[in-house]
Every structure is written in C-alpha cells, then in structure tokens.
XYZ file of N, CA and C in Angstrom:
756
model
N -42.020 -4.870 12.368
C -40.829 -5.653 12.024
C -40.544 -5.524 10.537
N -39.356 -5.174 10.182
C -38.977 -4.993 8.793
C -38.193 -6.204 8.328
N -38.374 -6.542 7.046
C -37.678 -7.674 6.464
C -37.004 -7.235 5.172
N -35.943 -7.925 4.817
C -35.282 -7.642 3.559
C -34.924 -8.953 2.889
N -35.406 -9.191 1.655
C -35.222 -10.463 0.953
C -33.935 -10.439 0.157
N -32.789 -10.527 0.846
C -31.515 -10.659 0.162
C -30.606 -11.483 1.045
N -29.308 -11.492 0.784
C -28.400 -12.328 1.546
C -27.805 -11.606 2.744
N -28.270 -10.405 3.087
C -27.753 -9.667 4.225
C -28.680 -9.834 5.415
N -28.126 -10.143 6.568
C -28.921 -10.308 7.772
C -29.443 -8.964 8.230
N -30.752 -8.879 8.392
C -31.389 -7.640 8.828
C -31.962 -7.864 10.212
N -31.567 -7.046 11.189
C -31.989 -7.231 12.566
C -32.893 -6.084 12.977
N -34.017 -6.433 13.581
C -34.912 -5.420 14.147
C -34.575 -5.248 15.616
N -34.780 -4.054 16.160
C -34.461 -3.792 17.560
C -35.636 -4.181 18.451
N -35.408 -5.127 19.412
C -36.504 -5.511 20.306
C -36.794 -4.429 21.331
N -37.975 -4.530 21.972
C -38.330 -3.621 23.050
C -37.339 -3.810 24.190
N -36.783 -2.753 24.762
C -35.710 -2.874 25.760
C -36.149 -3.550 27.042
N -37.454 -3.643 27.336
C -37.904 -4.210 28.598
C -38.175 -5.705 28.490
N -37.966 -6.320 27.337
C -38.294 -7.717 27.188
C -37.068 -8.463 26.678
N -36.922 -9.718 27.122
C -35.806 -10.529 26.660
C -36.083 -11.010 25.252
N -35.048 -11.444 24.568
C -35.176 -11.703 23.131
C -34.654 -13.078 22.771
N -35.464 -13.827 22.031
C -35.012 -15.061 21.401
C -34.886 -14.770 19.921
N -33.686 -14.838 19.383
C -33.420 -14.405 18.019
C -33.575 -15.575 17.067
N -34.234 -15.340 15.947
C -34.350 -16.386 14.931
C -34.174 -15.756 13.568
N -33.136 -16.130 12.839
C -32.937 -15.675 11.470
C -33.355 -16.801 10.546
N -34.206 -16.475 9.576
C -34.720 -17.498 8.683
C -34.106 -17.351 7.307
N -33.441 -18.412 6.858
C -32.845 -18.444 5.523
C -33.546 -19.533 4.756
N -34.229 -19.182 3.700
C -35.053 -20.151 2.992
C -34.378 -20.596 1.706
N -34.145 -21.877 1.576
C -33.707 -22.433 0.298
C -34.073 -23.899 0.267
N -35.129 -24.198 -0.448
C -35.630 -25.564 -0.450
C -36.411 -25.788 -1.732
N -36.361 -27.005 -2.281
C -37.120 -27.328 -3.475
C -38.587 -27.317 -3.126
N -39.425 -26.566 -3.836
C -40.830 -26.572 -3.481
C -41.677 -25.565 -4.199
N -42.339 -24.710 -3.429
C -43.430 -23.903 -3.933
C -42.984 -22.496 -4.300
N -43.969 -21.653 -4.708
C -43.679 -20.267 -5.062
C -43.530 -19.415 -3.813
N -42.865 -18.281 -3.975
C -42.599 -17.415 -2.824
C -43.831 -16.599 -2.434
N -44.198 -16.681 -1.129
C -45.208 -15.794 -0.544
C -44.685 -15.424 0.831
N -45.385 -14.581 1.574
C -44.951 -14.228 2.916
C -46.150 -14.295 3.850
N -45.982 -14.984 4.990
C -47.021 -15.108 5.994
C -46.551 -14.477 7.292
N -47.492 -13.981 8.104
C -47.164 -13.398 9.398
C -47.679 -14.309 10.505
N -46.797 -14.622 11.483
C -47.163 -15.380 12.657
C -47.523 -14.434 13.794
N -48.203 -14.964 14.844
C -48.317 -14.186 16.083
C -46.929 -13.983 16.694
N -46.857 -13.137 17.703
C -45.619 -12.869 18.422
C -44.499 -12.363 17.517
N -44.842 -11.653 16.485
C -43.865 -11.013 15.598
C -42.939 -12.039 14.932
N -43.475 -13.190 14.555
C -42.700 -14.199 13.854
C -43.143 -14.227 12.405
N -42.215 -14.306 11.477
C -42.583 -14.439 10.076
C -41.647 -15.410 9.394
N -42.071 -15.882 8.249
C -41.261 -16.855 7.510
C -41.609 -16.763 6.040
N -40.788 -17.372 5.210
C -41.052 -17.463 3.784
C -41.124 -18.919 3.396
N -41.834 -19.264 2.305
C -42.012 -20.664 1.951
C -40.795 -21.244 1.260
N -40.834 -22.555 1.115
C -39.821 -23.224 0.315
C -39.902 -22.713 -1.116
N -38.768 -22.739 -1.823
C -38.737 -22.250 -3.187
C -38.284 -23.350 -4.115
N -38.554 -23.167 -5.397
C -38.113 -24.123 -6.400
C -36.602 -24.215 -6.402
N -36.069 -25.390 -6.791
C -34.618 -25.553 -6.854
C -33.995 -24.613 -7.867
N -34.803 -24.002 -8.719
C -34.286 -23.056 -9.703
C -34.481 -21.604 -9.268
N -35.140 -21.404 -8.118
C -35.432 -20.053 -7.658
C -34.284 -19.503 -6.816
N -34.200 -18.173 -6.685
C -33.155 -17.576 -5.836
C -33.419 -17.865 -4.368
N -32.383 -17.713 -3.553
C -32.510 -17.901 -2.123
C -33.032 -16.618 -1.494
N -33.667 -16.783 -0.321
C -34.251 -15.661 0.396
C -33.842 -15.777 1.849
N -33.549 -14.661 2.501
C -33.326 -14.728 3.943
C -34.020 -13.590 4.645
N -34.328 -13.823 5.933
C -35.011 -12.836 6.740
C -34.500 -12.928 8.161
N -34.672 -11.841 8.917
C -34.320 -11.846 10.336
C -35.566 -11.565 11.146
N -35.707 -12.283 12.270
C -36.918 -12.193 13.057
C -36.571 -12.179 14.537
N -37.358 -11.460 15.346
C -37.242 -11.529 16.797
C -38.517 -12.128 17.361
N -38.361 -13.050 18.328
C -39.486 -13.544 19.102
C -39.330 -12.990 20.508
N -40.348 -12.274 20.999
C -40.249 -11.609 22.288
C -40.836 -12.498 23.369
N -40.107 -12.686 24.469
C -40.558 -13.503 25.572
C -40.419 -12.717 26.874
N -41.310 -12.966 27.842
C -41.243 -12.315 29.149
C -40.469 -13.198 30.121
N -39.653 -12.618 31.030
C -38.856 -13.422 31.960
C -39.693 -14.071 33.044
N -39.194 -15.231 33.542
C -39.826 -15.940 34.654
C -38.804 -16.922 35.207
N -39.260 -17.840 36.086
C -38.339 -18.812 36.674
C -37.976 -19.892 35.666
N -36.788 -20.463 35.827
C -36.284 -21.481 34.902
C -36.253 -22.840 35.585
N -36.835 -23.924 34.968
C -36.841 -25.243 35.594
C -35.506 -25.951 35.407
N -35.353 -27.053 36.144
C -34.178 -27.870 35.953
C -34.244 -28.548 34.588
N -33.143 -28.602 33.836
C -33.173 -29.226 32.521
C -33.179 -30.737 32.613
N -33.716 -31.389 31.583
C -33.678 -32.837 31.441
C -32.927 -33.146 30.150
N -31.929 -33.997 30.259
C -31.026 -34.213 29.139
C -31.034 -35.669 28.731
N -31.494 -35.944 27.496
C -31.484 -37.312 26.986
C -30.141 -37.665 26.383
N -29.301 -36.675 26.127
C -27.945 -36.934 25.653
C -27.861 -37.150 24.152
N -26.700 -36.787 23.599
C -26.462 -36.946 22.165
C -25.384 -37.981 21.897
N -25.050 -38.786 22.909
C -23.988 -39.780 22.740
C -24.482 -41.037 22.050
N -23.691 -42.107 22.189
C -24.053 -43.377 21.574
C -23.350 -43.586 20.247
N -23.612 -44.749 19.660
C -22.988 -45.094 18.390
C -23.485 -44.179 17.273
N -22.622 -43.983 16.290
C -23.000 -43.161 15.134
C -24.106 -43.867 14.354
N -25.102 -43.114 13.872
C -26.165 -43.731 13.061
C -25.617 -44.216 11.722
N -26.369 -45.088 11.051
C -25.862 -45.684 9.801
C -25.622 -44.661 8.701
N -24.662 -45.000 7.835
C -24.372 -44.248 6.617
C -24.272 -45.249 5.477
N -24.844 -44.895 4.301
C -24.836 -45.828 3.181
C -24.842 -45.061 1.867
N -24.591 -45.770 0.775
C -24.631 -45.194 -0.565
C -25.943 -45.550 -1.246
N -26.530 -44.578 -1.924
C -27.762 -44.783 -2.688
C -27.500 -44.379 -4.129
N -27.830 -45.264 -5.069
C -27.625 -45.003 -6.495
C -28.973 -44.717 -7.144
N -29.160 -43.488 -7.591
C -30.412 -43.050 -8.199
C -30.167 -42.749 -9.671
N -30.999 -43.318 -10.521
C -30.854 -43.136 -11.960
C -32.008 -42.310 -12.506
N -31.676 -41.308 -13.317
C -32.675 -40.455 -13.954
C -32.685 -40.717 -15.461
N -33.802 -40.430 -16.100
C -33.899 -40.603 -17.549
C -33.040 -39.587 -18.285
N -33.040 -38.368 -17.774
C -32.199 -37.310 -18.329
C -31.584 -36.542 -17.168
N -30.514 -35.800 -17.455
C -29.878 -35.034 -16.400
C -30.785 -33.998 -15.784
N -31.720 -33.450 -16.571
C -32.591 -32.387 -16.087
C -33.830 -32.900 -15.368
N -34.067 -34.206 -15.365
C -35.241 -34.752 -14.684
C -35.150 -34.496 -13.189
N -36.288 -34.165 -12.581
C -36.320 -33.918 -11.146
C -36.041 -35.204 -10.378
N -35.284 -35.091 -9.300
C -35.005 -36.253 -8.458
C -36.273 -36.735 -7.767
N -37.155 -35.799 -7.408
C -38.382 -36.149 -6.697
C -38.304 -35.891 -5.207
N -37.586 -34.832 -4.830
C -37.415 -34.518 -3.419
C -37.484 -33.029 -3.168
N -37.660 -32.672 -1.880
C -37.368 -31.333 -1.379
C -36.181 -31.475 -0.447
N -35.172 -30.651 -0.661
C -34.010 -30.668 0.217
C -33.752 -29.270 0.754
N -33.423 -29.223 2.018
C -33.171 -27.985 2.753
C -31.656 -27.807 2.811
N -31.156 -26.646 2.351
C -29.708 -26.423 2.317
C -29.302 -25.243 3.200
N -30.126 -24.947 4.220
C -29.893 -23.725 4.984
C -28.621 -23.753 5.818
N -28.102 -24.942 6.158
C -26.866 -24.950 6.945
C -25.639 -24.764 6.073
N -25.827 -24.708 4.736
C -24.781 -24.416 3.757
C -23.676 -25.475 3.730
N -23.955 -26.656 4.331
C -22.948 -27.720 4.341
C -23.482 -29.025 3.778
N -24.727 -29.379 4.148
C -25.315 -30.660 3.790
C -26.702 -30.447 3.191
N -27.204 -31.459 2.496
C -28.586 -31.465 2.037
C -29.414 -32.235 3.062
N -30.475 -31.606 3.551
C -31.379 -32.245 4.507
C -32.649 -32.619 3.761
N -32.995 -33.903 3.742
C -34.159 -34.376 2.992
C -35.420 -34.066 3.785
N -36.180 -33.078 3.327
C -37.363 -32.668 4.083
C -38.672 -33.157 3.472
N -38.632 -33.662 2.242
C -39.864 -34.200 1.665
C -39.534 -35.076 0.471
N -40.235 -36.207 0.363
C -40.183 -37.050 -0.829
C -41.484 -36.809 -1.591
N -41.385 -36.322 -2.811
C -42.563 -35.911 -3.565
C -43.396 -37.118 -3.964
N -44.717 -36.905 -3.985
C -45.634 -37.965 -4.400
C -45.496 -38.229 -5.896
N -45.875 -39.425 -6.298
C -45.874 -39.768 -7.710
C -44.562 -40.375 -8.157
N -44.548 -40.931 -9.368
C -43.336 -41.585 -9.886
C -42.172 -40.599 -9.978
N -41.001 -41.051 -9.597
C -39.798 -40.222 -9.666
C -38.591 -41.141 -9.543
N -37.402 -40.658 -9.920
C -36.199 -41.470 -9.727
C -35.989 -41.885 -8.273
N -36.299 -40.989 -7.328
C -36.122 -41.343 -5.923
C -37.122 -42.417 -5.504
N -38.380 -42.264 -5.909
C -39.376 -43.281 -5.588
C -38.995 -44.620 -6.202
N -38.503 -44.606 -7.441
C -38.083 -45.849 -8.092
C -36.944 -46.506 -7.317
N -36.006 -45.691 -6.841
C -34.904 -46.237 -6.051
C -35.431 -46.882 -4.776
N -36.290 -46.177 -4.052
C -36.802 -46.708 -2.787
C -37.544 -48.021 -2.977
N -38.254 -48.173 -4.094
C -38.985 -49.412 -4.362
C -38.055 -50.576 -4.686
N -36.819 -50.273 -5.071
C -35.899 -51.316 -5.537
C -34.958 -51.822 -4.443
N -34.998 -51.219 -3.247
C -34.051 -51.594 -2.198
C -34.795 -51.938 -0.912
N -34.076 -52.567 0.016
C -34.649 -52.886 1.315
C -34.855 -51.611 2.125
N -35.663 -51.706 3.180
C -36.027 -50.520 3.952
C -34.816 -49.823 4.554
N -33.811 -50.598 4.991
C -32.655 -49.969 5.623
C -31.817 -49.161 4.644
N -32.043 -49.324 3.333
C -31.313 -48.545 2.334
C -32.197 -47.499 1.653
N -33.448 -47.394 2.074
C -34.330 -46.394 1.488
C -34.025 -45.006 2.036
N -34.181 -43.981 1.180
C -34.082 -42.608 1.653
C -35.357 -42.242 2.382
N -35.201 -41.517 3.515
C -36.332 -41.145 4.345
C -36.238 -39.663 4.699
N -37.396 -39.070 4.955
C -37.414 -37.684 5.423
C -36.587 -37.597 6.707
N -35.724 -36.592 6.772
C -34.840 -36.430 7.919
C -33.426 -36.911 7.670
N -33.198 -37.615 6.545
C -31.841 -38.055 6.201
C -30.993 -36.863 5.767
N -29.686 -37.009 5.935
C -28.722 -36.017 5.469
C -27.974 -36.579 4.261
N -27.852 -35.768 3.212
C -27.061 -36.141 2.043
C -25.692 -35.501 2.212
N -24.681 -36.345 2.423
C -23.330 -35.868 2.726
C -22.533 -35.562 1.460
N -22.783 -36.342 0.392
C -22.076 -36.167 -0.877
C -23.010 -36.518 -2.022
N -22.789 -35.890 -3.165
C -23.476 -36.239 -4.411
C -22.407 -36.471 -5.464
N -22.302 -37.713 -5.911
C -21.260 -38.102 -6.882
C -19.866 -37.694 -6.390
N -19.636 -37.900 -5.101
C -18.339 -37.612 -4.509
C -18.078 -36.147 -4.232
N -19.032 -35.274 -4.533
C -18.840 -33.827 -4.356
C -19.498 -33.373 -3.055
N -18.751 -32.616 -2.266
C -19.310 -32.059 -1.035
C -18.632 -30.751 -0.630
N -18.029 -30.060 -1.608
C -17.368 -28.792 -1.286
C -18.360 -27.718 -0.880
N -19.576 -27.762 -1.450
C -20.610 -26.796 -1.091
C -21.969 -27.384 -1.425
N -23.010 -26.870 -0.755
C -24.355 -27.360 -1.051
C -24.767 -26.990 -2.469
N -24.267 -25.878 -2.968
C -24.626 -25.462 -4.325
C -23.998 -26.400 -5.356
N -22.796 -26.859 -5.097
C -22.170 -27.842 -5.976
C -22.958 -29.148 -5.954
N -23.382 -29.590 -4.772
C -24.161 -30.817 -4.679
C -25.512 -30.665 -5.373
N -26.158 -29.504 -5.210
C -27.437 -29.284 -5.876
C -27.275 -29.242 -7.384
N -26.254 -28.554 -7.882
C -26.008 -28.505 -9.326
C -25.771 -29.902 -9.885
N -25.015 -30.710 -9.151
C -24.749 -32.080 -9.597
C -26.030 -32.894 -9.637
N -26.873 -32.746 -8.610
C -28.127 -33.509 -8.574
C -29.076 -33.077 -9.678
N -29.024 -31.815 -10.094
C -29.891 -31.320 -11.156
C -29.464 -31.789 -12.541
N -28.164 -31.928 -12.740
C -27.638 -32.076 -14.096
C -27.085 -33.454 -14.430
N -27.034 -34.367 -13.476
C -26.457 -35.689 -13.713
C -27.560 -36.726 -13.896
N -27.359 -37.661 -14.812
C -28.332 -38.733 -15.025
C -28.225 -39.803 -13.952
N -27.063 -39.972 -13.372
C -26.864 -40.965 -12.331
C -26.293 -40.292 -11.094
N -26.937 -40.535 -9.947
C -26.530 -39.904 -8.698
C -26.112 -40.965 -7.696
N -24.886 -40.855 -7.207
C -24.445 -41.680 -6.092
C -24.449 -40.797 -4.854
N -25.388 -41.066 -3.952
C -25.584 -40.242 -2.768
C -24.998 -40.939 -1.551
N -24.224 -40.208 -0.791
C -23.782 -40.680 0.516
C -24.818 -40.197 1.533
N -25.568 -41.140 2.111
C -26.718 -40.823 2.960
C -26.378 -41.116 4.418
N -26.653 -40.150 5.277
C -26.422 -40.286 6.719
C -27.757 -40.245 7.445
N -28.067 -41.309 8.187
C -29.237 -41.260 9.054
C -28.989 -40.257 10.185
N -30.049 -39.634 10.713
C -29.854 -38.621 11.759
C -29.597 -39.235 13.132
N -28.822 -38.531 13.936
C -28.721 -38.822 15.369
C -29.756 -37.949 16.068
N -30.665 -38.556 16.831
C -31.734 -37.834 17.510
C -31.485 -37.831 19.014
N -31.689 -36.678 19.651
C -31.557 -36.567 21.101
C -32.454 -35.444 21.592
N -32.773 -35.454 22.883
C -33.700 -34.474 23.444
C -33.045 -33.655 24.545
N -33.521 -32.418 24.677
C -33.110 -31.507 25.745
C -34.358 -30.751 26.197
N -34.439 -30.452 27.492
C -35.544 -29.655 28.023
C -34.999 -28.324 28.517
N -35.533 -27.230 27.999
C -35.074 -25.890 28.366
C -36.287 -24.991 28.579
N -36.037 -23.845 29.196
C -37.098 -22.860 29.415
C -36.741 -21.571 28.717
N -37.732 -20.972 28.084
C -37.519 -19.654 27.503
C -38.030 -18.551 28.409
N -38.568 -18.923 29.598
C -39.115 -17.922 30.512
C -38.036 -17.164 31.255
N -36.869 -17.781 31.451
C -35.817 -17.121 32.210
C -35.043 -16.122 31.373
N -35.408 -15.953 30.125
C -34.722 -15.029 29.247
C -34.580 -15.620 27.854
N -33.587 -15.170 27.155
C -33.388 -15.591 25.777
C -32.916 -17.029 25.707
N -33.454 -17.787 24.749
C -32.905 -19.103 24.445
C -31.514 -18.969 23.838
N -31.284 -17.860 23.134
C -29.975 -17.616 22.546
C -29.746 -18.350 21.246
N -30.800 -18.768 20.577
C -30.660 -19.521 19.332
C -30.921 -18.636 18.116
N -30.005 -18.670 17.179
C -30.213 -18.061 15.872
C -30.600 -19.197 14.941
N -31.864 -19.190 14.476
C -32.431 -20.300 13.725
C -32.589 -19.960 12.248
N -32.430 -20.966 11.415
C -32.735 -20.828 9.997
C -33.711 -21.929 9.617
N -34.476 -21.686 8.561
C -35.377 -22.741 8.112
C -35.779 -22.521 6.669
N -36.259 -23.583 6.067
C -36.918 -23.516 4.770
C -38.384 -23.819 5.010
N -39.247 -22.911 4.632
C -40.662 -23.071 4.919
C -41.202 -24.323 4.251
N -41.995 -25.065 5.009
C -42.552 -26.307 4.509
C -41.724 -27.518 4.869
N -40.503 -27.306 5.347
C -39.637 -28.421 5.723
C -39.720 -28.648 7.235
N -39.594 -29.912 7.679
C -39.909 -30.252 9.073
C -38.751 -30.075 10.042
N -38.084 -28.944 10.018
C -37.012 -28.699 10.975
C -36.681 -27.220 11.033
N -36.013 -26.833 12.120
C -35.420 -25.509 12.285
C -33.939 -25.734 12.553
N -33.087 -25.134 11.748
C -31.650 -25.361 11.850
C -31.003 -24.281 12.715
N -30.105 -24.695 13.601
C -29.413 -23.754 14.481
C -28.237 -23.146 13.735
N -28.344 -21.865 13.427
C -27.302 -21.114 12.731
C -26.202 -20.656 13.692
N -26.609 -20.293 14.921
C -25.633 -19.842 15.911
C -26.256 -19.989 17.292
N -25.396 -20.058 18.317
C -25.839 -20.154 19.702
C -25.208 -19.007 20.482
N -26.061 -18.136 21.014
C -25.610 -16.991 21.800
C -25.827 -17.279 23.281
N -25.425 -16.342 24.143
C -25.659 -16.481 25.567
C -27.154 -16.617 25.827
N -27.545 -17.629 26.599
C -28.949 -17.868 26.886
C -29.137 -19.204 27.574
N -30.391 -19.628 27.729
C -30.690 -20.836 28.492
C -30.181 -22.099 27.803
N -30.152 -22.122 26.484
C -29.637 -23.305 25.795
C -28.140 -23.464 26.033
N -27.393 -22.376 25.907
C -25.953 -22.445 26.147
C -25.657 -22.857 27.588
N -26.449 -22.353 28.541
C -26.174 -22.636 29.954
C -26.607 -24.031 30.372
N -27.748 -24.500 29.855
C -28.342 -25.718 30.396
C -28.470 -26.857 29.384
N -28.129 -26.632 28.156
C -28.138 -27.707 27.150
C -26.860 -27.606 26.325
N -25.689 -27.765 26.966
C -24.421 -27.528 26.273
C -24.122 -28.512 25.155
N -24.832 -29.647 25.130
C -24.604 -30.605 24.049
C -25.126 -30.101 22.699
N -26.044 -29.161 22.724
C -26.598 -28.629 21.472
C -25.509 -27.867 20.730
N -25.415 -28.102 19.431
C -24.363 -27.518 18.615
C -24.938 -26.736 17.442
N -24.131 -25.832 16.909
C -24.471 -25.176 15.651
C -24.604 -26.251 14.571
N -25.645 -26.166 13.768
C -25.915 -27.156 12.738
C -26.934 -28.197 13.149
N -27.191 -28.357 14.466
C -28.268 -29.238 14.910
C -29.602 -28.688 14.428
N -30.569 -29.579 14.302
C -31.905 -29.185 13.829
C -32.955 -29.549 14.863
N -33.883 -28.626 15.075
C -35.047 -28.891 15.919
C -36.089 -29.597 15.059
N -36.511 -30.806 15.497
C -37.480 -31.568 14.707
C -38.780 -31.836 15.462
N -38.751 -31.702 16.804
C -39.956 -31.887 17.622
C -39.901 -30.919 18.784
N -41.041 -30.306 19.110
C -41.153 -29.408 20.263
C -42.350 -29.841 21.094
N -42.094 -30.315 22.316
C -43.159 -30.804 23.199
C -44.068 -31.805 22.489
N -43.454 -32.709 21.751
C -44.187 -33.750 21.052
C -44.792 -33.331 19.728
N -44.676 -32.060 19.388
C -45.266 -31.551 18.142
C -44.263 -31.686 17.006
N -44.678 -32.348 15.929
C -43.903 -32.419 14.704
C -44.649 -31.664 13.612
N -43.941 -31.322 12.561
C -44.589 -30.638 11.445
C -43.602 -29.785 10.695
N -44.124 -28.905 9.855
C -43.238 -28.045 9.079
C -42.679 -26.944 9.977
N -41.839 -26.100 9.384
C -41.151 -25.082 10.163
C -42.123 -24.110 10.829
N -43.225 -23.797 10.175
C -44.217 -22.906 10.776
C -44.820 -23.533 12.026
N -45.152 -24.831 11.951
C -45.728 -25.543 13.089
C -44.747 -25.571 14.258
N -43.478 -25.822 13.970
C -42.468 -25.860 15.023
C -42.290 -24.492 15.670
N -42.308 -23.419 14.867
C -42.169 -22.081 15.433
C -43.343 -21.739 16.345
N -44.545 -22.137 15.961
C -45.708 -21.878 16.802
C -45.606 -22.656 18.107
N -45.073 -23.883 18.046
C -44.901 -24.684 19.254
C -43.879 -24.050 20.192
N -42.821 -23.458 19.640
C -41.821 -22.774 20.461
C -42.441 -21.564 21.161
N -43.317 -20.861 20.468
C -43.968 -19.685 21.064
C -44.971 -20.043 22.149
N -45.560 -21.232 22.042
C -46.731 -21.567 22.861
C -46.409 -21.776 24.326
N -45.357 -22.536 24.631
C -45.098 -22.974 25.998
C -43.825 -22.353 26.560
N -43.784 -22.269 27.887
C -42.613 -21.711 28.555
C -41.491 -22.737 28.664
N -41.860 -23.997 28.940
C -40.879 -25.085 29.054
C -40.957 -25.929 27.794
N -39.807 -26.142 27.157
C -39.770 -26.794 25.852
C -38.930 -28.072 25.924
N -39.561 -29.195 25.643
C -38.824 -30.445 25.455
C -38.579 -30.593 23.953
N -37.341 -30.417 23.564
C -36.989 -30.307 22.145
C -36.219 -31.552 21.712
N -36.643 -32.122 20.601
C -35.873 -33.210 19.983
C -35.028 -32.595 18.871
N -33.736 -32.880 18.925
C -32.793 -32.370 17.957
C -32.333 -33.490 17.028
N -31.980 -33.103 15.811
C -31.401 -34.011 14.825
C -30.004 -33.505 14.476
N -29.082 -34.458 14.322
C -27.701 -34.112 13.987
C -27.183 -35.087 12.930
N -26.378 -34.597 12.019
C -25.770 -35.469 11.010
C -24.562 -36.169 11.628
N -24.713 -37.444 11.999
C -23.611 -38.214 12.562
C -23.475 -38.074 14.039
C-alpha cells in the first residue's frame, strides 16, 4: 500500500476478488509529532499534529471477504436537538494555548477530541461554570468569536485572540447495526490520530447506504461494538467483527 503525505487523495487498487471498504484518513489535530504506524489488514494512519504543523492526508483500503448480511437494528437519529450554548474563554495572551485538541477533518466544524491536562484557559473556564456549560470531549465548536466561514479561520482566531466566545454544540448520538461481510460498507472515513472518532467523508454504494440510510456525511463514529478509544482503536474494532453496532455522533 502506497501513501502520499499531501492534500491529494491517493488510492491503492484492491485485489479484484475481494470487496473493499474504503477509508481515507485526513489528519489535522492539535497534538503530537508526526510518525507513521501500520495496522493489520492493510490499515494505516498518522498521528495528531501540532496546531502549528501542516496537515497530512492518506488513502487506505480495508479488505473484507463477502458473507451473509444480518438484519439491521436502528436506534434512530431523531428527537430534540441537543443543547447549544456560548462559552467565554479568556487567555493571558493571544498566543497562549487554549488547552485542547480539536479535530478539523470535516473542514466545517471543530470537534473537541481532548482537553489537555494541567492549568489552561479551557480548564479555568470549566472550573468557573456549572457542568451543563462545561466543554466536554465530543462537543462541536460551531463558531469562534462569531467566525465560522472555515475551520482554518476558526483555528486562527482561537490561536491569536485573548478572548474567545465559542458557540458550543453538544453531540446528537445514535446507533446503527450493519455488516461488512456482505461487501463494502461504502464509507470514506477521515480521522485525526489520537482523537476519539472517525469522520464520514463520503458514503458510497454499500451496506451502510442500503441499511443505515440515516447515516450522513459528516457524522462521526465514536463507538464500535461497545469499544471506545482513539481513532486507531476504533479502526481495529471495525476490522475485528463482521457485524458492527456503531454509535454515531452528529452536530445538531
């Protein structure tokens, strides 16, 4: 499997006798230095990067063998919209770190994937408000100081402003049960290594499109058969079992 660390999608050709679940990984997250790890089943990923580091993307194929497909179980994505609120975070200087890791792979919103340990403007904010107004892992940042034209604009604002007014959206969570044994899931996935989700970049013909039509582009996989963890853990869980009970997260 060949990879290319730039902004162009690179696709490897799967073996013609096996069905294909496609996963493209786009890494952009506040965090660690760049390294590359290899998973079983021809899966690979790159780690989260510093908010000052360049973005990296890769294309990956996961090969699955065909088999029978079970009846799906649908928990549904309906119901009332989850809460949305404003959070005011104050920094000592514009360049001070907020104290978070945010995943920007969907290129629309900031997904809060980690709150850093130790004193920080975000930790100070959380200590000063009630629990229902605290920022939590899994929250979506819809705007930063009223800006939401692009994730890069929101990130630049969060890096350079002493005061941040964040529009925070709690996630809508729902579950779907699908099988990857009957062929391709048809999901094009993106992720930031170290962050606890896999973001759906696109949905192609496959078992998800046929049997889980509520799933949308931009939804995030946060649990697979009860397994939570970083993106590497979730990918291993997807590879492990034929029938997948997946919990999805959606902004609103």
